[in-house]
Short mmCIF file of C-alpha atoms in Angstrom, two decimals:
data_model
loop_
_atom_site.label_atom_id
_atom_site.label_comp_id
_atom_site.label_asym_id
_atom_site.label_seq_id
_atom_site.Cartn_x
_atom_site.Cartn_y
_atom_site.Cartn_z
CA MET Z 1 27.44 23.56 1.04
CA PRO Z 2 28.75 23.94 4.62
CA ARG Z 3 26.94 21.81 7.18
CA PRO Z 4 24.92 24.14 9.41
CA ALA Z 5 25.68 24.14 13.11
CA ASN Z 6 22.17 24.10 14.57
CA PRO Z 7 20.92 20.57 15.15
CA LEU Z 8 17.70 21.91 16.69
CA VAL Z 9 16.63 23.42 13.37
CA ARG Z 10 17.32 20.12 11.65
CA GLU Z 11 15.25 18.32 14.29
CA SER Z 12 12.38 20.77 13.87
CA LEU Z 13 12.40 20.35 10.10
CA LEU Z 14 12.38 16.54 10.37
CA ASP Z 15 9.55 16.60 12.93
CA ALA Z 16 7.50 18.92 10.74
CA GLY Z 17 8.19 16.86 7.62
CA MET Z 18 7.27 13.61 9.32
CA THR Z 19 3.97 14.98 10.61
CA LEU Z 20 2.99 16.73 7.38
CA PHE Z 21 4.05 13.95 4.96
CA HIS Z 22 2.25 11.39 7.11
CA ALA Z 23 -0.94 13.43 7.25
CA ARG Z 24 -1.08 14.65 3.66
CA GLY Z 25 1.59 13.00 1.54
CA PHE Z 26 4.79 14.14 -0.19
CA ASN Z 27 3.42 16.08 -3.15
CA ALA Z 28 0.62 17.87 -1.29
CA VAL Z 29 3.05 19.49 1.16
CA GLY Z 30 5.28 22.37 0.12
CA ILE Z 31 8.62 23.42 1.59
CA LYS Z 32 7.13 26.70 2.87
CA GLU Z 33 4.60 24.71 4.90
CA ILE Z 34 7.38 22.58 6.34
CA THR Z 35 9.51 25.57 7.36
CA ASP Z 36 6.45 27.42 8.73
CA THR Z 37 5.52 24.39 10.85
CA ALA Z 38 9.13 24.07 12.00
CA GLY Z 39 9.18 27.78 12.82
CA VAL Z 40 12.22 28.57 10.67
CA PRO Z 41 12.68 30.86 7.63
CA LYS Z 42 11.93 29.15 4.29
CA GLY Z 43 15.40 29.96 2.97
CA SER Z 44 17.05 27.97 5.74
CA PHE Z 45 15.63 24.68 4.37
CA TYR Z 46 18.27 24.53 1.66
CA SER Z 47 21.09 25.03 4.17
CA TYR Z 48 20.08 21.65 5.59
CA TYR Z 49 18.77 19.69 2.61
CA SER Z 50 19.66 20.10 -1.05
CA SER Z 51 16.14 19.10 -2.19
CA LYS Z 52 12.73 18.00 -0.94
CA ASN Z 53 13.64 14.55 -2.21
CA VAL Z 54 16.80 14.35 -0.07
CA PHE Z 55 14.74 15.68 2.85
CA ALA Z 56 12.12 12.94 2.34
CA ALA Z 57 14.88 10.31 2.60
CA ALA Z 58 15.90 11.82 5.96
CA VAL Z 59 12.26 11.91 7.13
CA LEU Z 60 11.86 8.23 6.24
CA ASP Z 61 15.00 7.42 8.24
CA ARG Z 62 13.65 9.31 11.22
CA PHE Z 63 10.27 7.53 11.05
CA TRP Z 64 11.95 4.12 10.81
CA THR Z 65 14.45 4.92 13.58
CA GLY Z 66 11.49 5.85 15.80
CA ILE Z 67 9.81 2.49 15.16
CA VAL Z 68 13.04 0.59 15.88
CA ARG Z 69 13.64 2.58 19.07
CA HIS Z 70 10.08 2.26 20.38
CA HIS Z 71 9.14 -1.25 19.29
CA GLY Z 72 12.40 -2.94 18.26
CA PRO Z 73 13.15 -4.21 21.80
CA ILE Z 74 9.94 -6.26 21.67
CA LEU Z 75 11.52 -8.39 18.93
CA THR Z 76 14.61 -9.28 20.96
CA ASP Z 77 13.10 -9.68 24.44
CA PRO Z 78 14.58 -12.98 25.69
CA SER Z 79 11.79 -13.46 28.25
CA THR Z 80 9.15 -13.93 25.51
CA PRO Z 81 9.01 -16.76 22.94
CA PRO Z 82 9.98 -15.46 19.46
CA VAL Z 83 6.53 -15.95 17.91
CA ARG Z 84 4.85 -14.06 20.75
CA ARG Z 85 7.36 -11.25 20.19
CA LEU Z 86 6.32 -10.97 16.54
CA VAL Z 87 2.65 -10.77 17.46
CA ALA Z 88 3.40 -8.21 20.19
CA PHE Z 89 5.43 -6.12 17.73
CA PHE Z 90 2.53 -5.87 15.26
CA GLU Z 91 0.08 -5.30 18.12
CA ALA Z 92 2.23 -2.33 19.15
CA LEU Z 93 2.16 -0.96 15.59
CA THR Z 94 -1.62 -1.47 15.59
CA ARG Z 95 -1.89 0.67 18.74
CA ASP Z 96 0.14 3.43 17.02
CA ASN Z 97 -2.33 3.37 14.15
CA ALA Z 98 -5.34 3.27 16.49
CA GLU Z 99 -4.11 6.54 18.02
CA ARG Z 100 -4.42 8.08 14.55
CA GLY Z 101 -7.90 6.64 14.01
CA PHE Z 102 -6.42 4.27 11.37
CA ALA Z 103 -6.70 7.27 9.03
CA LEU Z 104 -3.07 7.99 8.14
CA GLY Z 105 -1.63 4.63 7.19
CA CYS Z 106 2.08 3.88 7.48
CA LEU Z 107 4.42 6.65 6.35
CA LEU Z 108 6.69 4.08 4.68
CA GLY Z 109 3.80 2.57 2.70
CA ASN Z 110 2.33 5.95 1.83
CA LEU Z 111 5.57 7.25 0.36
CA ALA Z 112 6.28 3.87 -1.27
CA LEU Z 113 3.20 4.41 -3.42
CA GLU Z 114 3.61 8.14 -3.95
CA LEU Z 115 7.30 8.56 -4.75
CA SER Z 116 8.21 7.99 -8.36
CA ASP Z 117 11.42 7.55 -10.29
CA ASP Z 118 11.95 11.31 -9.97
CA ASN Z 119 12.48 10.72 -6.25
CA GLY Z 120 15.42 8.35 -6.61
CA GLU Z 121 17.14 9.13 -3.33
CA ALA Z 122 14.03 8.74 -1.16
CA ARG Z 123 12.91 5.65 -3.06
CA LEU Z 124 16.27 3.91 -2.60
CA ARG Z 125 16.23 4.78 1.11
CA LEU Z 126 12.79 3.25 1.33
CA ALA Z 127 13.97 0.04 -0.34
CA ASN Z 128 16.83 -0.10 2.17
CA ILE Z 129 14.47 0.45 5.13
CA MET Z 130 12.13 -2.30 3.89
CA GLU Z 131 15.16 -4.60 3.72
CA GLN Z 132 16.21 -3.68 7.27
CA TRP Z 133 12.67 -4.35 8.46
CA SER Z 134 12.64 -7.78 6.76
CA ASP Z 135 15.99 -8.62 8.38
CA LEU Z 136 14.67 -7.66 11.81
CA ILE Z 137 11.60 -9.88 11.45
CA ALA Z 138 13.65 -12.68 9.85
CA ALA Z 139 16.07 -12.75 12.79
CA CYS Z 140 13.11 -13.32 15.12
CA LEU Z 141 11.60 -15.94 12.79
CA ALA Z 142 14.91 -17.80 12.67
CA GLN Z 143 14.79 -18.15 16.44
CA ALA Z 144 11.19 -19.31 16.30
CA GLY Z 145 11.60 -22.13 13.82
CA ASN Z 146 12.64 -25.62 14.72
CA THR Z 147 15.48 -25.52 12.28
CA ALA Z 148 18.98 -26.86 12.31
CA ASP Z 149 20.46 -23.50 11.35
CA ASP Z 150 20.96 -22.25 14.93
CA GLY Z 151 18.63 -19.32 14.60
CA VAL Z 152 20.40 -17.75 11.63
CA ALA Z 153 18.05 -16.09 9.12
CA THR Z 154 17.93 -17.85 5.74
CA THR Z 155 16.48 -16.92 2.37
CA GLU Z 156 13.34 -18.72 3.51
CA THR Z 157 12.94 -16.73 6.73
CA THR Z 158 13.77 -13.45 4.98
CA ASP Z 159 11.15 -14.15 2.29
CA LEU Z 160 8.63 -15.06 4.96
CA ALA Z 161 9.48 -11.89 6.88
CA SER Z 162 8.88 -9.88 3.71
CA MET Z 163 5.49 -11.52 3.19
CA ILE Z 164 4.49 -10.74 6.77
CA ILE Z 165 5.45 -7.08 6.24
CA GLU Z 166 3.66 -6.97 2.88
CA SER Z 167 0.46 -8.43 4.38
CA TRP Z 168 0.76 -5.90 7.19
CA GLU Z 169 1.17 -2.97 4.79
CA GLY Z 170 -1.85 -4.12 2.78
CA ALA Z 171 -3.91 -4.31 5.97
CA VAL Z 172 -2.82 -0.80 6.94
CA MET Z 173 -3.84 0.39 3.47
CA ARG Z 174 -7.34 -1.10 3.73
CA GLY Z 175 -7.64 0.21 7.29
CA ARG Z 176 -6.94 3.67 5.95
CA VAL Z 177 -9.52 3.39 3.16
CA ASP Z 178 -12.21 2.12 5.53
CA GLN Z 179 -10.89 4.01 8.60
CA SER Z 180 -11.37 0.75 10.43
CA ARG Z 181 -9.38 -1.61 12.62
CA ALA Z 182 -10.96 -4.71 11.02
CA PRO Z 183 -8.06 -5.31 8.57
CA TYR Z 184 -5.58 -5.05 11.47
CA ASP Z 185 -7.54 -7.60 13.47
CA ARG Z 186 -7.71 -10.09 10.63
CA PHE Z 187 -4.00 -9.65 9.98
CA LEU Z 188 -3.23 -10.40 13.64
CA THR Z 189 -5.63 -13.32 13.98
CA VAL Z 190 -5.48 -15.01 10.57
CA SER Z 191 -2.85 -13.77 8.06
CA LEU Z 192 0.05 -13.59 10.50
CA PRO Z 193 -0.61 -17.00 12.13
CA ARG Z 194 -1.04 -18.65 8.71
CA LEU Z 195 2.28 -17.25 7.51
CA LEU Z 196 3.98 -18.25 10.76
CA ASP Z 197 2.79 -21.82 10.18
CA ALA Z 198 5.35 -21.85 7.38
CA VAL Z 199 8.17 -22.03 9.92
CA GLY Z 200 6.36 -24.75 11.77
CA VAL Z 201 5.29 -22.65 14.71
CA SER Z 202 1.89 -21.59 15.93
CA VAL Z 203 0.90 -18.45 17.79
CA MET Y 1 -24.56 22.27 -14.68
CA PRO Y 2 -25.89 20.84 -17.95
CA ARG Y 3 -24.45 17.44 -18.86
CA PRO Y 4 -22.25 17.91 -21.90
CA ALA Y 5 -23.13 15.99 -25.00
CA ASN Y 6 -19.70 14.75 -26.08
CA PRO Y 7 -18.92 11.33 -24.62
CA LEU Y 8 -15.62 11.24 -26.53
CA VAL Y 9 -14.27 14.15 -24.51
CA ARG Y 10 -15.27 12.44 -21.30
CA GLU Y 11 -13.51 9.26 -22.46
CA SER Y 12 -10.36 11.20 -23.35
CA LEU Y 13 -10.32 12.90 -19.96
CA LEU Y 14 -10.74 9.58 -18.12
CA ASP Y 15 -8.02 7.92 -20.20
CA ALA Y 16 -5.64 10.80 -19.55
CA GLY Y 17 -6.46 10.86 -15.83
CA MET Y 18 -5.97 7.12 -15.46
CA THR Y 19 -2.57 7.18 -17.18
CA LEU Y 20 -1.30 10.28 -15.38
CA PHE Y 21 -2.57 9.40 -11.89
CA HIS Y 22 -1.18 5.89 -12.23
CA ALA Y 23 2.24 7.14 -13.34
CA ARG Y 24 2.65 10.09 -10.99
CA GLY Y 25 -0.14 10.20 -8.40
CA PHE Y 26 -3.11 12.43 -7.68
CA ASN Y 27 -1.44 15.51 -6.20
CA ALA Y 28 1.49 15.64 -8.64
CA VAL Y 29 -0.83 15.96 -11.66
CA GLY Y 30 -2.69 19.19 -12.44
CA ILE Y 31 -5.91 19.65 -14.35
CA LYS Y 32 -4.09 21.49 -17.14
CA GLU Y 33 -1.88 18.44 -17.68
CA ILE Y 34 -4.95 16.20 -17.83
CA THR Y 35 -6.73 18.39 -20.38
CA ASP Y 36 -3.51 18.83 -22.41
CA THR Y 37 -3.04 15.06 -22.52
CA ALA Y 38 -6.69 14.59 -23.45
CA GLY Y 39 -6.34 17.25 -26.16
CA VAL Y 40 -9.21 19.41 -24.89
CA PRO Y 41 -9.29 23.01 -23.59
CA LYS Y 42 -8.62 23.33 -19.84
CA GLY Y 43 -11.92 25.10 -19.28
CA SER Y 44 -13.90 22.14 -20.59
CA PHE Y 45 -12.81 19.99 -17.61
CA TYR Y 46 -15.38 21.64 -15.34
CA SER Y 47 -18.18 21.01 -17.82
CA TYR Y 48 -17.64 17.32 -17.14
CA TYR Y 49 -16.45 17.17 -13.53
CA SER Y 50 -17.15 19.58 -10.70
CA SER Y 51 -13.74 18.96 -9.10
CA LYS Y 52 -10.52 16.98 -9.42
CA ASN Y 53 -11.78 14.90 -6.52
CA VAL Y 54 -15.02 13.93 -8.31
CA PHE Y 55 -12.92 13.22 -11.40
CA ALA Y 56 -10.61 10.91 -9.38
CA ALA Y 57 -13.67 8.91 -8.29
CA ALA Y 58 -14.63 8.44 -11.96
CA VAL Y 59 -11.04 7.47 -12.87
CA LEU Y 60 -11.04 4.84 -10.10
CA ASP Y 61 -14.32 3.45 -11.45
CA ARG Y 62 -12.85 3.26 -14.93
CA PHE Y 63 -9.70 1.48 -13.71
CA TRP Y 64 -11.76 -1.03 -11.72
CA THR Y 65 -14.22 -1.59 -14.55
CA GLY Y 66 -11.28 -2.36 -16.82
CA ILE Y 67 -9.97 -5.00 -14.41
CA VAL Y 68 -13.41 -6.59 -14.11
CA ARG Y 69 -13.88 -6.61 -17.87
CA HIS Y 70 -10.43 -8.00 -18.70
CA HIS Y 71 -9.87 -10.41 -15.82
CA GLY Y 72 -13.26 -10.88 -14.16
CA PRO Y 73 -14.28 -13.77 -16.48
CA ILE Y 74 -11.31 -15.79 -15.15
CA LEU Y 75 -13.04 -15.89 -11.74
CA THR Y 76 -16.27 -17.36 -13.06
CA ASP Y 77 -14.94 -19.76 -15.71
CA PRO Y 78 -16.84 -23.00 -15.02
CA SER Y 79 -14.23 -25.12 -16.81
CA THR Y 80 -11.57 -24.35 -14.20
CA PRO Y 81 -11.66 -25.32 -10.50
CA PRO Y 82 -12.35 -22.24 -8.29
CA VAL Y 83 -8.95 -22.21 -6.62
CA ARG Y 84 -7.14 -22.37 -9.95
CA ARG Y 85 -9.30 -19.44 -11.11
CA LEU Y 86 -8.10 -17.35 -8.15
CA VAL Y 87 -4.46 -18.11 -8.90
CA ALA Y 88 -5.01 -17.37 -12.62
CA PHE Y 89 -6.69 -14.06 -11.75
CA PHE Y 90 -3.70 -12.85 -9.72
CA GLU Y 91 -1.31 -14.22 -12.34
CA ALA Y 92 -3.15 -12.05 -14.90
CA LEU Y 93 -2.78 -8.99 -12.66
CA THR Y 94 0.91 -9.86 -12.24
CA ARG Y 95 1.31 -9.82 -16.03
CA ASP Y 96 -0.33 -6.35 -16.14
CA ASN Y 97 2.23 -5.12 -13.63
CA ALA Y 98 5.12 -6.82 -15.43
CA GLU Y 99 4.22 -4.79 -18.53
CA ARG Y 100 4.82 -1.65 -16.44
CA GLY Y 101 8.15 -2.97 -15.08
CA PHE Y 102 6.48 -3.35 -11.64
CA ALA Y 103 7.19 0.39 -11.27
CA LEU Y 104 3.70 1.89 -11.06
CA GLY Y 105 1.91 -0.22 -8.48
CA CYS Y 106 -1.88 -0.58 -8.46
CA LEU Y 107 -3.83 2.62 -9.09
CA LEU Y 108 -6.33 1.63 -6.37
CA GLY Y 109 -3.58 1.12 -3.79
CA ASN Y 110 -1.68 4.23 -4.83
CA LEU Y 111 -4.70 6.48 -4.42
CA ALA Y 112 -5.73 4.64 -1.25
CA LEU Y 113 -2.54 5.89 0.37
CA GLU Y 114 -2.51 9.32 -1.21
CA LEU Y 115 -6.09 10.54 -0.92
CA SER Y 116 -6.95 12.14 2.41
CA ASP Y 117 -10.12 13.19 4.18
CA ASP Y 118 -10.23 16.20 1.85
CA ASN Y 119 -10.95 13.75 -0.98
CA GLY Y 120 -14.14 12.33 0.51
CA GLU Y 121 -15.85 11.37 -2.74
CA ALA Y 122 -12.88 9.52 -4.24
CA ARG Y 123 -12.05 7.85 -0.92
CA LEU Y 124 -15.61 6.56 -0.49
CA ARG Y 125 -15.61 5.26 -4.06
CA LEU Y 126 -12.36 3.47 -3.32
CA ALA Y 127 -13.85 1.84 -0.21
CA ASN Y 128 -16.78 0.70 -2.34
CA ILE Y 129 -14.48 -0.73 -5.03
CA MET Y 130 -12.43 -2.62 -2.43
CA GLU Y 131 -15.70 -4.09 -1.15
CA GLN Y 132 -16.76 -5.13 -4.67
CA TRP Y 133 -13.36 -6.72 -5.17
CA SER Y 134 -13.66 -8.66 -1.90
CA ASP Y 135 -17.14 -9.84 -2.90
CA LEU Y 136 -15.85 -11.06 -6.26
CA ILE Y 137 -13.04 -13.07 -4.65
CA ALA Y 138 -15.34 -14.29 -1.87
CA ALA Y 139 -17.85 -15.67 -4.38
CA CYS Y 140 -15.07 -17.75 -5.92
CA LEU Y 141 -13.79 -18.85 -2.49
CA ALA Y 142 -17.28 -19.95 -1.50
CA GLN Y 143 -17.35 -22.29 -4.49
CA ALA Y 144 -13.89 -23.59 -3.60
CA GLY Y 145 -14.55 -24.57 -0.01
CA ASN Y 146 -16.03 -27.86 1.07
CA THR Y 147 -18.77 -26.11 2.96
CA ALA Y 148 -22.42 -26.83 3.52
CA ASP Y 149 -23.47 -23.35 2.45
CA ASP Y 150 -23.95 -24.15 -1.23
CA GLY Y 151 -21.24 -21.80 -2.43
CA VAL Y 152 -22.72 -18.68 -0.85
CA ALA Y 153 -20.10 -16.23 0.44
CA THR Y 154 -20.08 -15.88 4.22
CA THR Y 155 -18.42 -13.43 6.62
CA GLU Y 156 -15.55 -15.92 6.74
CA THR Y 157 -15.02 -16.06 2.98
CA THR Y 158 -15.40 -12.28 2.64
CA ASP Y 159 -12.79 -11.71 5.37
CA LEU Y 160 -10.48 -14.21 3.71
CA ALA Y 161 -11.02 -12.52 0.35
CA SER Y 162 -10.09 -9.18 1.95
CA MET Y 163 -6.89 -10.68 3.38
CA ILE Y 164 -5.93 -12.08 -0.01
CA ILE Y 165 -6.43 -8.64 -1.58
CA GLU Y 166 -4.53 -6.93 1.24
CA SER Y 167 -1.58 -9.33 0.88
CA TRP Y 168 -1.67 -8.71 -2.86
CA GLU Y 169 -1.66 -4.93 -2.46
CA GLY Y 170 1.28 -5.15 -0.03
CA ALA Y 171 3.18 -7.28 -2.53
CA VAL Y 172 2.48 -4.76 -5.29
CA MET Y 173 3.75 -2.00 -2.98
CA ARG Y 174 7.02 -3.79 -2.27
CA GLY Y 175 7.37 -4.66 -5.96
CA ARG Y 176 7.12 -0.96 -6.74
CA VAL Y 177 9.75 0.01 -4.15
CA ASP Y 178 12.19 -2.64 -5.36
CA GLN Y 179 10.99 -2.58 -9.00
CA SER Y 180 11.02 -6.35 -8.77
CA ARG Y 181 8.70 -9.27 -9.39
CA ALA Y 182 9.96 -11.14 -6.31
CA PRO Y 183 7.10 -9.99 -4.03
CA TYR Y 184 4.57 -11.06 -6.70
CA ASP Y 185 6.16 -14.49 -6.93
CA ARG Y 186 6.13 -15.06 -3.19
CA PHE Y 187 2.51 -13.90 -3.00
CA LEU Y 188 1.55 -16.41 -5.70
CA THR Y 189 3.58 -19.32 -4.31
CA VAL Y 190 3.33 -18.85 -0.54
CA SER Y 191 0.97 -16.16 0.82
CA LEU Y 192 -1.98 -16.99 -1.43
CA PRO Y 193 -1.77 -20.79 -0.94
CA ARG Y 194 -1.42 -20.36 2.85
CA LEU Y 195 -4.52 -18.15 2.97
CA LEU Y 196 -6.44 -20.56 0.73
CA ASP Y 197 -5.66 -23.35 3.21
CA ALA Y 198 -8.12 -21.55 5.47
CA VAL Y 199 -11.01 -22.75 3.32
CA GLY Y 200 -9.58 -26.23 3.31
CA VAL Y 201 -8.38 -26.18 -0.27
CA SER Y 202 -4.93 -26.36 -1.72
CA VAL Y 203 -3.61 -24.89 -4.95
#
């Protein structure tokens, strides 16, 4: 199909999809609701995206790009020690969730547990985003450790980065169930420091 | 409404709901599909459950009860040291997930991130189950620690139990995205032992 010329419509669809999927999930939201929220005719959806599944992959990209743009610089700020950057990064994500009353969870985690094999494209995108996220955290961890590898991420730092992200996502999940910041606080004060100990650094 | 007399129908509905919700989620599965799978007329659903939401709460209970019945005894086995029991418990859950190719995640976690405020009853039940789960792990942790509190769970052990569960749920999430056992293995070999260090015990 020819690529439509109006980037504003595409933007509106992605904004609507991100808000609606985050608030209510993938399956509970229909395409008509997305186009209504975006203020465009329902038929135009398929000029931009061949399926809801392909659209979800684009929404996930947009969500992740927003996190990298808003909070990514924290992780590379040379004026702050690497471990402090990691804590500050997750504190920033905690503030994002506080603004939503801890009620919505993380869009990545939500779709991770809702998308099934039928949603191949979105699921593969999600796997790729989780990998990018691990790499970002691992690069910071590599600079934090007293290692002889000159700050280059290794299998060990990438695994550790993944565990930090997994503990974080579990905390966000429990925070959503209880609509409480308690799981965020214990992640920041106990789980994260204990995992960071593995690279021989303390918060 | 009068309580129907056929417990077998109720069992069939719960079995069908558990299988279908676990495989495809809450919103993707309709009541007709549940009654078809259970082999009962669609209309009979509402003789047993006033809504899909109330039904989801009962399905969550059934899933949790199954875990407690199958794996709960591991946590109280007096012939095994408490910390080994905790590891064995999560190893048993890992085997459950391996049987499903790591593709379905945990029903509790999946619904935690799919149910919204509209699903009050199921969400509250889920919060209660997560609390029961924390208490179960905390009781084992209290026996593991070299504390003066005679093995009684404290705020500290309950918080630690919650963090262990949250790290577990995050690992299950990532395992589902990647359809891989790697997150389970790193939970068992790194995250869990590091958290257990907090009670002064090692695996």
